[in-house]
């Protein structure tokens, strides 16, 4: 890949990352050491929902990826959809989120290669927090239900899906790296853990294949015998021929 557009909410934007850029920027630094002129556009916006992303992703991606054959799209959203604002109910219902997600991924897949990354795990002890003058609460149960539904939808659409809840749920480094008193958004160290998980994902590796090491054959190594059928004017015999 030469150009990649990232779309999502606060997790993809890098919210909580004092080093700026979040895990997408860390992936760029890693891959740009091998891929010349690699460009990554982080077009994520904190607090945006799937509906917000559905309304803008194509318009913002087209001028950046136009004419570039080796380009792709990465989506990571969902946390903002399931937020409870001022204890009035979740921002977007699961049914509506799935409808928006299907629209986004289906259209994106028909245009460019797509990778879909699920929301990251959160602590059960997470407390409501103030965001933009409103009290916002996140629920681990709602997050788990959303993540499971996303995984099933991705399988139906034939799009690679990285289940971060499964990949990082038991990761102590990640859990320790969540913002103090937050329990939802990762710090710089947390974004580094997410970047490592994405970089180790087989679907991501397919976009950035590593060169295979050249294995030199040891001339003194044991070489088994190869049995080869040979023909002669008189008869066909089985002979053992050493592999040279």
Short mmCIF file of C-alpha atoms in Angstrom, two decimals:
data_model
loop_
_atom_site.label_atom_id
_atom_site.label_comp_id
_atom_site.label_asym_id
_atom_site.label_seq_id
_atom_site.Cartn_x
_atom_site.Cartn_y
_atom_site.Cartn_z
CA UNK A 1 0.00 0.00 0.00
CA UNK A 2 1.09 3.55 -0.76
CA UNK A 3 -1.82 5.55 0.66
CA UNK A 4 -4.27 4.71 3.44
CA UNK A 5 -7.18 6.68 4.87
CA UNK A 6 -8.24 6.02 8.47
CA UNK A 7 -11.79 6.84 9.55
CA UNK A 8 -13.25 6.50 13.02
CA UNK A 9 -13.90 8.14 16.37
CA UNK A 10 -11.66 9.03 19.31
CA UNK A 11 -9.76 5.75 19.37
CA UNK A 12 -8.63 6.09 15.75
CA UNK A 13 -8.00 9.83 16.17
CA UNK A 14 -5.56 9.22 19.00
CA UNK A 15 -7.52 10.67 21.90
CA UNK A 16 -5.43 10.45 25.06
CA UNK A 17 -2.15 10.18 23.19
CA UNK A 18 0.24 12.82 24.52
CA UNK A 19 2.62 11.96 21.66
CA UNK A 20 -0.11 12.80 19.12
CA UNK A 21 -1.34 10.73 16.21
CA UNK A 22 -2.45 7.63 18.10
CA UNK A 23 -1.86 4.11 16.83
CA UNK A 24 -2.31 5.02 13.12
CA UNK A 25 0.69 7.34 13.31
CA UNK A 26 2.75 4.64 15.01
CA UNK A 27 1.89 2.24 12.20
CA UNK A 28 3.01 4.85 9.68
CA UNK A 29 6.36 5.26 11.43
CA UNK A 30 6.88 1.50 11.43
CA UNK A 31 5.90 0.81 7.83
CA UNK A 32 7.46 3.95 6.31
CA UNK A 33 10.88 2.57 7.20
CA UNK A 34 10.34 -0.05 4.47
CA UNK A 35 7.74 1.52 2.15
CA UNK A 36 8.95 4.56 0.24
CA UNK A 37 6.53 7.52 0.12
CA UNK A 38 3.91 5.82 2.29
CA UNK A 39 1.16 8.30 3.18
CA UNK A 40 -1.39 7.79 5.93
CA UNK A 41 -4.31 10.18 6.40
CA UNK A 42 -5.90 10.09 9.84
CA UNK A 43 -9.40 11.40 9.14
CA UNK A 44 -10.94 10.21 12.40
CA UNK A 45 -12.97 12.68 14.51
CA UNK A 46 -13.58 12.22 18.26
CA UNK A 47 -17.22 11.59 19.32
CA UNK A 48 -18.35 10.90 15.75
CA UNK A 49 -20.79 8.06 15.23
CA UNK A 50 -21.16 5.59 12.37
CA UNK A 51 -23.80 7.88 10.84
CA UNK A 52 -21.35 10.81 10.85
CA UNK A 53 -18.68 8.71 9.18
CA UNK A 54 -21.11 7.30 6.61
CA UNK A 55 -21.97 10.83 5.55
CA UNK A 56 -18.41 11.96 4.87
CA UNK A 57 -15.87 9.17 4.31
CA UNK A 58 -16.16 8.89 0.51
CA UNK A 59 -16.07 12.66 -0.01
CA UNK A 60 -12.89 12.96 2.04
CA UNK A 61 -11.16 9.84 0.74
CA UNK A 62 -11.63 10.39 -3.00
CA UNK A 63 -9.30 13.40 -3.46
CA UNK A 64 -6.60 11.70 -1.37
CA UNK A 65 -6.68 8.30 -3.06
CA UNK A 66 -7.63 9.29 -6.61
CA UNK A 67 -5.38 7.68 -9.20
CA UNK A 68 -3.48 5.58 -6.65
CA UNK A 69 -3.92 1.88 -7.33
CA UNK A 70 -2.18 0.70 -4.16
CA UNK A 71 -4.42 2.43 -1.64
CA UNK A 72 -6.81 1.30 1.06
CA UNK A 73 -9.30 2.25 3.77
CA UNK A 74 -9.27 1.43 7.48
CA UNK A 75 -12.37 1.92 9.64
CA UNK A 76 -12.50 1.90 13.44
CA UNK A 77 -15.68 3.17 15.06
CA UNK A 78 -18.48 2.18 17.42
CA UNK A 79 -17.53 3.55 20.84
CA UNK A 80 -19.32 6.86 20.28
CA UNK A 81 -22.41 5.06 18.96
CA UNK A 82 -22.97 3.24 22.24
CA UNK A 83 -22.36 6.24 24.51
CA UNK A 84 -25.17 7.18 26.92
CA UNK A 85 -25.58 10.96 26.87
CA UNK A 86 -26.91 12.62 30.06
CA UNK A 87 -28.52 9.31 31.05
CA UNK A 88 -31.07 9.73 28.25
CA UNK A 89 -30.21 6.56 26.34
CA UNK A 90 -27.51 5.50 23.92
CA UNK A 91 -26.60 7.83 21.11
CA UNK A 92 -27.25 5.31 18.30
CA UNK A 93 -29.12 2.02 18.68
CA UNK A 94 -27.36 -1.23 17.83
CA UNK A 95 -29.75 -1.80 14.92
CA UNK A 96 -28.99 1.64 13.45
CA UNK A 97 -25.26 1.24 13.99
CA UNK A 98 -25.25 -2.07 12.14
CA UNK A 99 -27.21 -0.54 9.28
CA UNK A 100 -24.70 2.31 9.00
CA UNK A 101 -21.76 -0.06 9.30
CA UNK A 102 -23.10 -2.28 6.54
CA UNK A 103 -23.56 0.75 4.31
CA UNK A 104 -20.04 2.04 4.98
CA UNK A 105 -18.20 -1.25 4.57
CA UNK A 106 -20.19 -2.43 1.54
CA UNK A 107 -19.61 0.80 -0.38
CA UNK A 108 -15.97 1.05 0.69
CA UNK A 109 -15.23 -2.56 -0.24
CA UNK A 110 -16.57 -1.99 -3.74
CA UNK A 111 -14.16 0.92 -4.19
CA UNK A 112 -10.93 0.06 -2.36
CA UNK A 113 -9.41 -2.68 -0.19
CA UNK A 114 -10.84 -2.38 3.33
CA UNK A 115 -9.78 -3.33 6.84
CA UNK A 116 -12.21 -3.06 9.75
CA UNK A 117 -10.95 -2.70 13.32
CA UNK A 118 -13.33 -3.09 16.23
CA UNK A 119 -13.54 -0.93 19.37
CA UNK A 120 -10.93 -1.47 22.08
CA UNK A 121 -11.87 -3.01 25.44
CA UNK A 122 -12.74 -0.83 28.43
CA UNK A 123 -12.64 -1.32 32.19
CA UNK A 124 -15.79 -2.35 34.03
CA UNK A 125 -14.97 0.33 36.58
CA UNK A 126 -15.24 3.13 34.01
CA UNK A 127 -17.16 6.09 35.39
CA UNK A 128 -19.30 8.64 33.49
CA UNK A 129 -17.19 11.50 32.15
CA UNK A 130 -17.88 15.01 30.92
CA UNK A 131 -17.56 15.53 27.19
CA UNK A 132 -18.57 18.77 25.52
CA UNK A 133 -20.78 19.88 28.39
CA UNK A 134 -22.58 16.53 28.67
CA UNK A 135 -22.16 13.56 30.97
CA UNK A 136 -21.29 10.50 28.92
CA UNK A 137 -21.36 6.92 30.16
CA UNK A 138 -19.96 3.86 28.42
CA UNK A 139 -21.03 0.29 29.14
CA UNK A 140 -18.76 -2.77 28.77
CA UNK A 141 -21.86 -4.89 28.08
CA UNK A 142 -23.00 -2.63 25.22
CA UNK A 143 -19.46 -2.56 23.87
CA UNK A 144 -19.25 -6.37 23.91
CA UNK A 145 -22.60 -6.70 22.12
CA UNK A 146 -21.56 -4.17 19.49
CA UNK A 147 -18.21 -5.86 18.93
CA UNK A 148 -19.79 -9.29 18.51
CA UNK A 149 -22.34 -7.92 16.04
CA UNK A 150 -19.56 -6.17 14.09
CA UNK A 151 -17.59 -9.41 13.84
CA UNK A 152 -20.58 -11.30 12.48
CA UNK A 153 -21.35 -8.56 9.96
CA UNK A 154 -17.74 -8.42 8.78
CA UNK A 155 -17.79 -12.18 8.19
CA UNK A 156 -20.97 -11.86 6.14
CA UNK A 157 -19.46 -9.06 4.06
CA UNK A 158 -16.16 -10.88 3.60
CA UNK A 159 -14.06 -8.09 5.14
CA UNK A 160 -11.16 -8.69 7.56
CA UNK A 161 -12.14 -7.69 11.12
CA UNK A 162 -9.75 -7.24 14.03
CA UNK A 163 -11.44 -7.99 17.34
CA UNK A 164 -9.48 -5.69 19.66
CA UNK A 165 -11.63 -6.72 22.63
CA UNK A 166 -10.37 -10.28 22.23
CA UNK A 167 -6.82 -9.25 21.35
CA UNK A 168 -6.38 -6.79 24.23
CA UNK A 169 -8.97 -7.80 26.82
CA UNK A 170 -6.46 -9.77 28.89
CA UNK A 171 -3.48 -7.58 28.00
CA UNK A 172 -2.25 -6.09 31.26
CA UNK A 173 -0.08 -3.52 29.52
CA UNK A 174 -3.12 -2.15 27.73
CA UNK A 175 -5.36 -2.15 30.79
CA UNK A 176 -2.70 -0.28 32.78
CA UNK A 177 -2.36 2.20 29.93
CA UNK A 178 -5.96 3.45 30.03
CA UNK A 179 -6.37 7.04 31.20
CA UNK A 180 -6.61 7.32 35.00
CA UNK A 181 -10.20 7.82 36.10
CA UNK A 182 -11.40 7.15 32.56
CA UNK A 183 -11.17 3.42 31.90
CA UNK A 184 -12.18 3.92 28.27
CA UNK A 185 -9.53 5.81 26.28
CA UNK A 186 -5.87 4.73 26.12
CA UNK A 187 -2.83 6.84 26.89
CA UNK A 188 0.22 7.00 24.60
CA UNK A 189 1.35 3.61 25.93
CA UNK A 190 -2.10 2.18 25.20
CA UNK A 191 -2.00 3.42 21.61
CA UNK A 192 1.40 1.76 21.25
CA UNK A 193 -0.16 -1.56 22.32
CA UNK A 194 -2.99 -1.13 19.79
CA UNK A 195 -0.44 -0.40 17.04
CA UNK A 196 1.42 -3.61 17.91
CA UNK A 197 -1.82 -5.61 17.71
CA UNK A 198 -2.69 -4.17 14.31
CA UNK A 199 0.84 -4.66 12.96
CA UNK A 200 0.73 -8.33 13.98
CA UNK A 201 -2.68 -8.86 12.33
CA UNK A 202 -2.46 -11.11 9.29
CA UNK A 203 -4.76 -8.86 7.23
CA UNK A 204 -2.49 -5.87 7.87
CA UNK A 205 0.59 -7.95 7.09
CA UNK A 206 -0.98 -8.79 3.72
CA UNK A 207 -0.90 -5.07 2.95
CA UNK A 208 2.73 -4.82 4.01
CA UNK A 209 4.32 -8.23 3.38
CA UNK A 210 7.69 -8.76 4.99
CA UNK A 211 10.51 -10.11 2.82
CA UNK A 212 11.23 -13.76 3.53
CA UNK A 213 14.69 -14.47 4.93
CA UNK A 214 17.05 -16.26 2.59
CA UNK A 215 17.94 -19.66 4.01
CA UNK A 216 21.34 -20.92 2.97
CA UNK A 217 21.67 -24.68 2.67
CA UNK A 218 24.31 -26.24 4.90
CA UNK A 219 26.56 -28.37 2.69
CA UNK A 220 27.23 -30.67 5.65
CA UNK A 221 23.57 -31.16 6.56
CA UNK A 222 21.99 -34.60 6.30
CA UNK A 223 20.29 -35.23 2.96
CA UNK A 224 17.75 -38.05 2.67
CA UNK A 225 17.75 -40.48 -0.21
CA UNK A 226 15.32 -39.91 -3.03
CA UNK A 227 13.88 -42.96 -4.76
CA UNK A 228 13.50 -42.44 -8.46
CA UNK A 229 12.14 -44.82 -11.08
CA UNK A 230 14.45 -45.11 -14.06
CA UNK A 231 13.98 -46.88 -17.36
CA UNK A 232 16.36 -49.18 -19.13
CA UNK A 233 16.04 -51.16 -22.33
CA UNK A 234 15.79 -54.37 -20.27
CA UNK A 235 13.57 -53.41 -17.28
CA UNK A 236 12.48 -50.69 -14.89
CA UNK A 237 14.22 -50.79 -11.56
CA UNK A 238 13.98 -48.74 -8.37
CA UNK A 239 17.28 -47.16 -7.50
CA UNK A 240 18.25 -44.91 -4.66
CA UNK A 241 19.87 -41.74 -5.77
CA UNK A 242 21.41 -39.26 -3.32
CA UNK A 243 20.10 -35.73 -3.65
CA UNK A 244 23.01 -33.64 -4.83
#
